[in-house]
PDB file of C-alpha atoms in Angstrom:
ATOM      1  CA  MET A 269     279.645-119.953 127.312  1.00 58.00           C
ATOM      2  CA  GLU A 270     278.005-117.173 125.327  1.00 56.00           C
ATOM      3  CA  ASN A 271     274.584-118.937 126.240  1.00 58.00           C
ATOM      4  CA  LYS A 272     275.381-119.040 129.918  1.00 58.00           C
ATOM      5  CA  VAL A 273     275.905-115.667 130.150  1.00 50.00           C
ATOM      6  CA  ARG A 274     272.666-114.909 127.986  1.00 54.00           C
ATOM      7  CA  THR A 275     271.054-117.303 130.575  1.00 58.00           C
ATOM      8  CA  VAL A 276     272.295-115.445 133.690  1.00 50.00           C
ATOM      9  CA  ALA A 277     271.598-112.487 132.196  1.00 51.00           C
ATOM     10  CA  ALA A 278     268.423-113.305 131.402  1.00 56.00           C
ATOM     11  CA  ILE A 279     267.674-114.517 135.231  1.00 58.00           C
ATOM     12  CA  ILE A 280     270.105-111.615 137.228  1.00 54.00           C
ATOM     13  CA  ILE A 281     268.413-108.393 134.900  1.00 47.00           C
ATOM     14  CA  PRO A 282     264.587-109.264 135.681  1.00 46.00           C
ATOM     15  CA  VAL A 283     265.718-109.934 139.358  1.00 43.00           C
ATOM     16  CA  PHE A 284     267.579-106.714 139.919  1.00 41.00           C
ATOM     17  CA  LEU A 285     264.322-104.769 138.093  1.00 36.00           C
ATOM     18  CA  PHE A 286     262.521-106.545 140.849  1.00 36.00           C
ATOM     19  CA  VAL A 287     264.209-105.818 143.271  1.00 38.00           C
ATOM     20  CA  LEU A 288     264.748-101.969 142.179  1.00 33.00           C
ATOM     21  CA  PHE A 289     260.967-101.711 141.585  1.00 35.00           C
ATOM     22  CA  THR A 290     259.935-102.979 144.931  1.00 39.00           C
ATOM     23  CA  ALA A 291     262.449-100.738 146.765  1.00 40.00           C
ATOM     24  CA  SER A 292     261.242 -97.715 144.930  1.00 43.00           C
ATOM     25  CA  TYR A 293     257.615 -98.489 145.260  1.00 43.00           C
ATOM     26  CA  GLN A 294     258.258 -99.035 149.066  1.00 47.00           C
ATOM     27  CA  ARG A 295     259.266 -95.338 149.055  1.00 52.00           C
ATOM     28  CA  TYR A 296     256.153 -94.223 147.127  1.00 59.00           C
ATOM     29  CA  LEU A 297     253.827 -95.601 149.428  1.00 86.00           C
ATOM     30  CA  PRO A 298     254.620 -93.271 152.479  1.00 94.00           C
ATOM     31  CA  GLN A 299     254.789 -90.491 150.027  1.00 94.00           C
ATOM     32  CA  LYS A 300     251.316 -91.032 148.663  1.00 94.00           C
ATOM     33  CA  SER A 301     249.986 -90.872 152.100  1.00 92.00           C
ATOM     34  CA  VAL A 302     251.413 -87.827 152.515  1.00 95.00           C
ATOM     35  CA  VAL A 303     250.450 -86.415 149.253  1.00 95.00           C
ATOM     36  CA  GLU A 304     246.584 -87.832 149.556  1.00 94.00           C
ATOM     37  CA  LEU A 305     246.223 -85.780 152.860  1.00 95.00           C
ATOM     38  CA  LEU A 306     247.512 -82.411 151.575  1.00 97.00           C
ATOM     39  CA  ASP A 307     245.063 -82.925 148.420  1.00 97.00           C
ATOM     40  CA  HIS A 308     242.344 -83.677 150.321  1.00 96.00           C
ATOM     41  CA  TYR A 309     243.010 -80.524 152.437  1.00 97.00           C
ATOM     42  CA  LYS A 310     243.692 -78.222 149.338  1.00 97.00           C
ATOM     43  CA  SER A 311     240.322 -79.287 148.046  1.00 97.00           C
ATOM     44  CA  LEU A 312     238.670 -78.847 151.171  1.00 97.00           C
ATOM     45  CA  GLN A 313     237.659 -82.240 152.069  1.00 96.00           C
ATOM     46  CA  TYR A 314     239.387 -82.061 155.548  1.00 96.00           C
ATOM     47  CA  ASP A 315     236.288 -82.970 157.256  1.00 93.00           C
ATOM     48  CA  ASN A 316     235.901 -86.653 155.018  1.00 89.00           C
ATOM     49  CA  GLU A 317     235.651 -89.431 157.529  1.00 84.00           C
ATOM     50  CA  ASP A 318     238.051 -91.334 155.150  1.00 84.00           C
ATOM     51  CA  ILE A 319     240.999 -89.194 155.281  1.00 89.00           C
ATOM     52  CA  ALA A 320     244.269 -89.854 157.850  1.00 89.00           C
ATOM     53  CA  ILE A 321     244.045 -87.011 159.605  1.00 93.00           C
ATOM     54  CA  ARG A 322     240.282 -85.480 159.858  1.00 94.00           C
ATOM     55  CA  LEU A 323     239.611 -81.807 160.850  1.00 95.00           C
ATOM     56  CA  SER A 324     236.826 -80.651 162.288  1.00 94.00           C
ATOM     57  CA  THR A 325     235.480 -77.353 164.116  1.00 94.00           C
ATOM     58  CA  THR A 326     232.381 -76.040 166.196  1.00 92.00           C
ATOM     59  CA  SER A 327     233.270 -72.493 164.670  1.00 91.00           C
ATOM     60  CA  SER A 328     231.736 -71.351 161.729  1.00 92.00           C
ATOM     61  CA  VAL A 329     234.562 -68.541 161.462  1.00 92.00           C
ATOM     62  CA  GLU A 330     237.418 -71.274 161.835  1.00 94.00           C
ATOM     63  CA  THR A 331     235.211 -73.214 158.789  1.00 95.00           C
ATOM     64  CA  VAL A 332     235.388 -70.031 156.456  1.00 94.00           C
ATOM     65  CA  PHE A 333     239.368 -69.312 157.519  1.00 95.00           C
ATOM     66  CA  LEU A 334     240.354 -72.912 156.357  1.00 96.00           C
ATOM     67  CA  ASN A 335     237.952 -72.801 153.269  1.00 96.00           C
ATOM     68  CA  LYS A 336     240.386 -69.437 152.210  1.00 95.00           C
ATOM     69  CA  VAL A 337     243.543 -70.507 153.321  1.00 96.00           C
ATOM     70  CA  LEU A 338     243.826 -74.286 152.730  1.00 97.00           C
ATOM     71  CA  PRO A 339     243.370 -73.842 148.557  1.00 96.00           C
ATOM     72  CA  THR A 340     246.241 -71.406 148.624  1.00 95.00           C
ATOM     73  CA  MET A 341     248.625 -73.998 149.865  1.00 97.00           C
ATOM     74  CA  HIS A 342     251.225 -75.294 147.598  1.00 97.00           C
ATOM     75  CA  TYR A 343     253.573 -78.446 148.266  1.00 97.00           C
ATOM     76  CA  LYS A 344     255.828 -80.863 146.929  1.00 96.00           C
ATOM     77  CA  VAL A 345     257.477 -83.817 148.215  1.00 96.00           C
ATOM     78  CA  LEU A 346     261.041 -83.678 148.077  1.00 96.00           C
ATOM     79  CA  GLU A 347     262.442 -86.966 149.394  1.00 94.00           C
ATOM     80  CA  SER A 348     261.443 -89.558 151.374  1.00 94.00           C
ATOM     81  CA  ASN A 349     263.464 -93.062 153.238  1.00 94.00           C
ATOM     82  CA  VAL A 350     262.094 -96.070 154.768  1.00 94.00           C
ATOM     83  CA  THR A 351     263.432 -98.428 157.241  1.00 92.00           C
ATOM     84  CA  ASP A 352     261.555-101.358 158.273  1.00 91.00           C
ATOM     85  CA  ASP A 353     258.330 -99.705 159.581  1.00 93.00           C
ATOM     86  CA  GLN A 354     259.397 -96.406 159.676  1.00 95.00           C
ATOM     87  CA  ALA A 355     259.405 -93.980 156.978  1.00 96.00           C
ATOM     88  CA  THR A 356     260.347 -89.846 156.813  1.00 96.00           C
ATOM     89  CA  VAL A 357     258.967 -87.790 153.724  1.00 97.00           C
ATOM     90  CA  LYS A 358     260.406 -84.726 153.190  1.00 98.00           C
ATOM     91  CA  VAL A 359     257.777 -81.836 151.731  1.00 98.00           C
ATOM     92  CA  GLN A 360     258.230 -78.328 150.947  1.00 98.00           C
ATOM     93  CA  ILE A 361     255.090 -76.511 151.896  1.00 98.00           C
ATOM     94  CA  SER A 362     253.834 -72.680 150.861  1.00 98.00           C
ATOM     95  CA  ASN A 363     251.141 -70.277 151.864  1.00 97.00           C
ATOM     96  CA  VAL A 364     250.248 -66.890 152.440  1.00 95.00           C
ATOM     97  CA  ASN A 365     252.268 -65.511 155.626  1.00 95.00           C
ATOM     98  CA  LEU A 366     249.725 -65.137 157.972  1.00 92.00           C
ATOM     99  CA  ASP A 367     252.319 -63.925 160.569  1.00 90.00           C
ATOM    100  CA  MET A 368     253.658 -61.009 157.998  1.00 88.00           C
ATOM    101  CA  MET A 369     249.839 -60.044 157.682  1.00 86.00           C
ATOM    102  CA  LEU A 370     249.062 -60.201 161.086  1.00 83.00           C
ATOM    103  CA  GLU A 371     252.086 -58.147 161.858  1.00 82.00           C
ATOM    104  CA  ASP A 372     250.980 -55.461 159.364  1.00 76.00           C
ATOM    105  CA  TYR A 373     247.644 -55.174 160.867  1.00 75.00           C
ATOM    106  CA  GLU A 374     249.018 -55.140 164.387  1.00 74.00           C
ATOM    107  CA  ALA A 375     250.895 -51.856 163.417  1.00 71.00           C
ATOM    108  CA  GLY A 376     248.087 -50.331 161.753  1.00 59.00           C
ATOM    109  CA  LEU A 377     248.626 -50.484 157.842  1.00 46.00           C
ATOM    110  CA  VAL A 378     245.299 -51.450 157.321  1.00 45.00           C
ATOM    111  CA  GLU A 379     243.562 -49.111 160.220  1.00 52.00           C
ATOM    112  CA  GLN A 380     240.934 -47.892 157.632  1.00 46.00           C
ATOM    113  CA  THR A 381     239.607 -51.239 156.679  1.00 48.00           C
ATOM    114  CA  ILE A 382     238.951 -52.120 160.153  1.00 49.00           C
ATOM    115  CA  LYS A 383     239.682 -49.430 162.483  1.00 48.00           C
ATOM    116  CA  PRO A 384     235.917 -49.032 164.627  1.00 46.00           C
ATOM    117  CA  VAL A 385     236.837 -52.841 165.140  1.00 46.00           C
ATOM    118  CA  ILE A 386     239.888 -52.593 166.369  1.00 47.00           C
ATOM    119  CA  ASP A 387     239.060 -49.649 168.658  1.00 45.00           C
ATOM    120  CA  GLU A 388     236.186 -51.806 170.333  1.00 45.00           C
ATOM    121  CA  GLU A 389     236.962 -55.256 170.104  1.00 46.00           C
ATOM    122  CA  LEU A 390     241.081 -55.959 170.444  1.00 44.00           C
ATOM    123  CA  THR A 391     242.053 -55.672 173.654  1.00 45.00           C
ATOM    124  CA  SER A 392     245.795 -56.585 173.218  1.00 44.00           C
ATOM    125  CA  VAL A 393     248.141 -56.461 170.531  1.00 42.00           C
ATOM    126  CA  GLY A 394     249.549 -59.646 171.730  1.00 40.00           C
ATOM    127  CA  SER A 395     246.801 -61.616 172.694  1.00 41.00           C
ATOM    128  CA  LYS A 396     245.247 -64.793 171.893  1.00 47.00           C
ATOM    129  CA  ILE A 397     243.635 -65.162 168.493  1.00 49.00           C
ATOM    130  CA  ASP A 398     240.031 -65.684 169.254  1.00 61.00           C
ATOM    131  CA  ASP A 399     236.963 -66.020 166.447  1.00 75.00           C
ATOM    132  CA  PHE A 400     236.658 -62.543 166.341  1.00 76.00           C
ATOM    133  CA  GLU A 401     240.242 -61.867 165.337  1.00 76.00           C
ATOM    134  CA  ILE A 402     240.476 -65.014 163.059  1.00 85.00           C
ATOM    135  CA  SER A 403     237.636 -63.398 161.266  1.00 84.00           C
ATOM    136  CA  VAL A 404     239.923 -60.250 161.055  1.00 83.00           C
ATOM    137  CA  LEU A 405     242.377 -62.413 159.232  1.00 87.00           C
ATOM    138  CA  VAL A 406     239.749 -63.536 156.764  1.00 89.00           C
ATOM    139  CA  ASN A 407     238.958 -59.930 156.070  1.00 88.00           C
ATOM    140  CA  LEU A 408     242.629 -59.278 155.654  1.00 87.00           C
ATOM    141  CA  ILE A 409     242.872 -62.267 153.264  1.00 88.00           C
ATOM    142  CA  ASP A 410     240.255 -60.995 150.947  1.00 88.00           C
ATOM    143  CA  ASN A 411     240.949 -57.338 151.135  1.00 86.00           C
ATOM    144  CA  PRO A 412     242.460 -56.999 147.237  1.00 86.00           C
ATOM    145  CA  ASP A 413     244.578 -53.915 148.600  1.00 82.00           C
ATOM    146  CA  ILE A 414     246.764 -55.752 150.882  1.00 82.00           C
ATOM    147  CA  LYS A 415     250.001 -57.635 149.042  1.00 81.00           C
ATOM    148  CA  LYS A 416     250.331 -61.094 150.208  1.00 87.00           C
ATOM    149  CA  GLN A 417     253.496 -62.543 150.502  1.00 92.00           C
ATOM    150  CA  TYR A 418     253.813 -66.450 150.727  1.00 95.00           C
ATOM    151  CA  VAL A 419     255.945 -68.512 153.214  1.00 96.00           C
ATOM    152  CA  THR A 420     257.771 -71.805 152.422  1.00 97.00           C
ATOM    153  CA  ARG A 421     258.842 -74.279 154.629  1.00 97.00           C
ATOM    154  CA  GLU A 422     260.544 -77.346 154.605  1.00 97.00           C
ATOM    155  CA  LEU A 423     259.325 -80.455 156.785  1.00 96.00           C
ATOM    156  CA  GLU A 424     260.364 -84.174 157.577  1.00 97.00           C
ATOM    157  CA  LEU A 425     257.157 -86.009 158.309  1.00 96.00           C
ATOM    158  CA  ASN A 426     257.653 -89.385 160.597  1.00 96.00           C
ATOM    159  CA  LEU A 427     255.052 -92.198 159.354  1.00 95.00           C
ATOM    160  CA  THR A 428     254.793 -95.790 160.851  1.00 93.00           C
ATOM    161  CA  LYS A 429     253.756 -99.010 159.558  1.00 92.00           C
ATOM    162  CA  VAL A 430     250.895-100.301 160.932  1.00 88.00           C
ATOM    163  CA  ASP A 431     249.118-103.389 160.021  1.00 85.00           C
ATOM    164  CA  GLY A 432     250.133-102.483 156.522  1.00 85.00           C
ATOM    165  CA  ASN A 433     249.258 -98.903 156.500  1.00 87.00           C
ATOM    166  CA  TRP A 434     251.613 -96.094 156.769  1.00 92.00           C
ATOM    167  CA  VAL A 435     250.250 -93.978 159.412  1.00 90.00           C
ATOM    168  CA  LEU A 436     250.981 -90.300 159.522  1.00 92.00           C
ATOM    169  CA  GLU A 437     251.866 -88.859 162.788  1.00 91.00           C
ATOM    170  CA  ASP A 438     249.875 -85.981 164.160  1.00 90.00           C
ATOM    171  CA  ASN A 439     252.248 -83.026 163.583  1.00 90.00           C
ATOM    172  CA  ASP A 440     251.589 -79.521 164.422  1.00 92.00           C
ATOM    173  CA  GLU A 441     254.136 -77.767 162.378  1.00 95.00           C
ATOM    174  CA  LEU A 442     252.677 -79.493 159.549  1.00 95.00           C
ATOM    175  CA  PHE A 443     249.699 -77.463 160.329  1.00 95.00           C
ATOM    176  CA  LYS A 444     250.769 -74.233 160.861  1.00 95.00           C
ATOM    177  CA  ALA A 445     252.946 -74.617 157.479  1.00 96.00           C
ATOM    178  CA  MET A 446     249.854 -75.515 155.709  1.00 96.00           C
ATOM    179  CA  LEU A 447     247.949 -72.615 157.111  1.00 95.00           C
ATOM    180  CA  GLY A 448     250.493 -70.330 156.693  1.00 95.00           C
ATOM    181  CA  TYR A 449     251.995 -69.041 160.076  1.00 92.00           C
ATOM    182  CA  ASP A 450     254.713 -70.019 162.595  1.00 90.00           C
ATOM    183  CA  SER A 451     253.545 -67.567 165.542  1.00 84.00           C
ATOM    184  CA  ASP A 452     251.704 -69.078 168.933  1.00 81.00           C
ATOM    185  CA  GLU A 453     249.215 -65.875 168.631  1.00 78.00           C
ATOM    186  CA  ILE A 454     247.159 -67.876 166.203  1.00 83.00           C
ATOM    187  CA  SER A 455     245.354 -70.509 167.858  1.00 83.00           C
ATOM    188  CA  LEU A 456     242.083 -72.225 166.194  1.00 88.00           C
ATOM    189  CA  GLN A 457     240.613 -72.985 169.499  1.00 88.00           C
ATOM    190  CA  HIS A 458     237.752 -74.979 168.250  1.00 90.00           C
ATOM    191  CA  LEU A 459     239.982 -77.107 165.712  1.00 92.00           C
ATOM    192  CA  ASN A 460     240.067 -80.697 166.043  1.00 93.00           C
ATOM    193  CA  ARG A 461     242.677 -83.143 164.532  1.00 93.00           C
ATOM    194  CA  GLU A 462     241.390 -86.908 164.684  1.00 91.00           C
ATOM    195  CA  VAL A 463     244.055 -89.441 163.312  1.00 86.00           C
ATOM    196  CA  ASN A 464     241.910 -92.141 161.433  1.00 78.00           C
ATOM    197  CA  TYR A 465     244.406 -95.188 161.314  1.00 68.00           C
ATOM    198  CA  LEU A 466     241.915 -96.998 159.011  1.00 58.00           C
ATOM    199  CA  ALA A 467     242.574 -94.641 156.301  1.00 54.00           C
ATOM    200  CA  GLN A 468     246.028 -94.495 155.765  1.00 48.00           C
TER     201      GLN A 468
END
């Protein structure tokens, strides 16, 4: 009897561990896709053809902006769930709060920094941000006298399994969180996002 119990245990335990490992690994794969993408962005490899969602811009000002903001991003995966060919990955992303920085700028708290430029170029406080105003944000980020506050957001990202690869859906909220803003005032007009299904 004891030998039978040992035999059954010897069969059941490895099977149980295999099932547990397989389930854990399946949950890990969508996380891996998300983390690899964020790692690429943080290390400024956003224009690499091999990444899941490639970023490109024809604006040198936007390039400088991305190169300033993306390395200051922090992130972690909170949880993930997989159901058949659909997955959700919950992430927490933090970066410098550009909305607050812009509000301070518009309120005149940094007038001495770029007052002549404001008088000549800024036509309306609520206007869409163009290349010039993106350069203003870069100046604010570089200014050591301006206190930088971080904003943290939690997002649920959706992925779909296509030909064995986990494909991350393009998501405006993800990119706003990565760059540290939520307001529609900030608009990277020349930025393109291209989903690369083969890189997932």
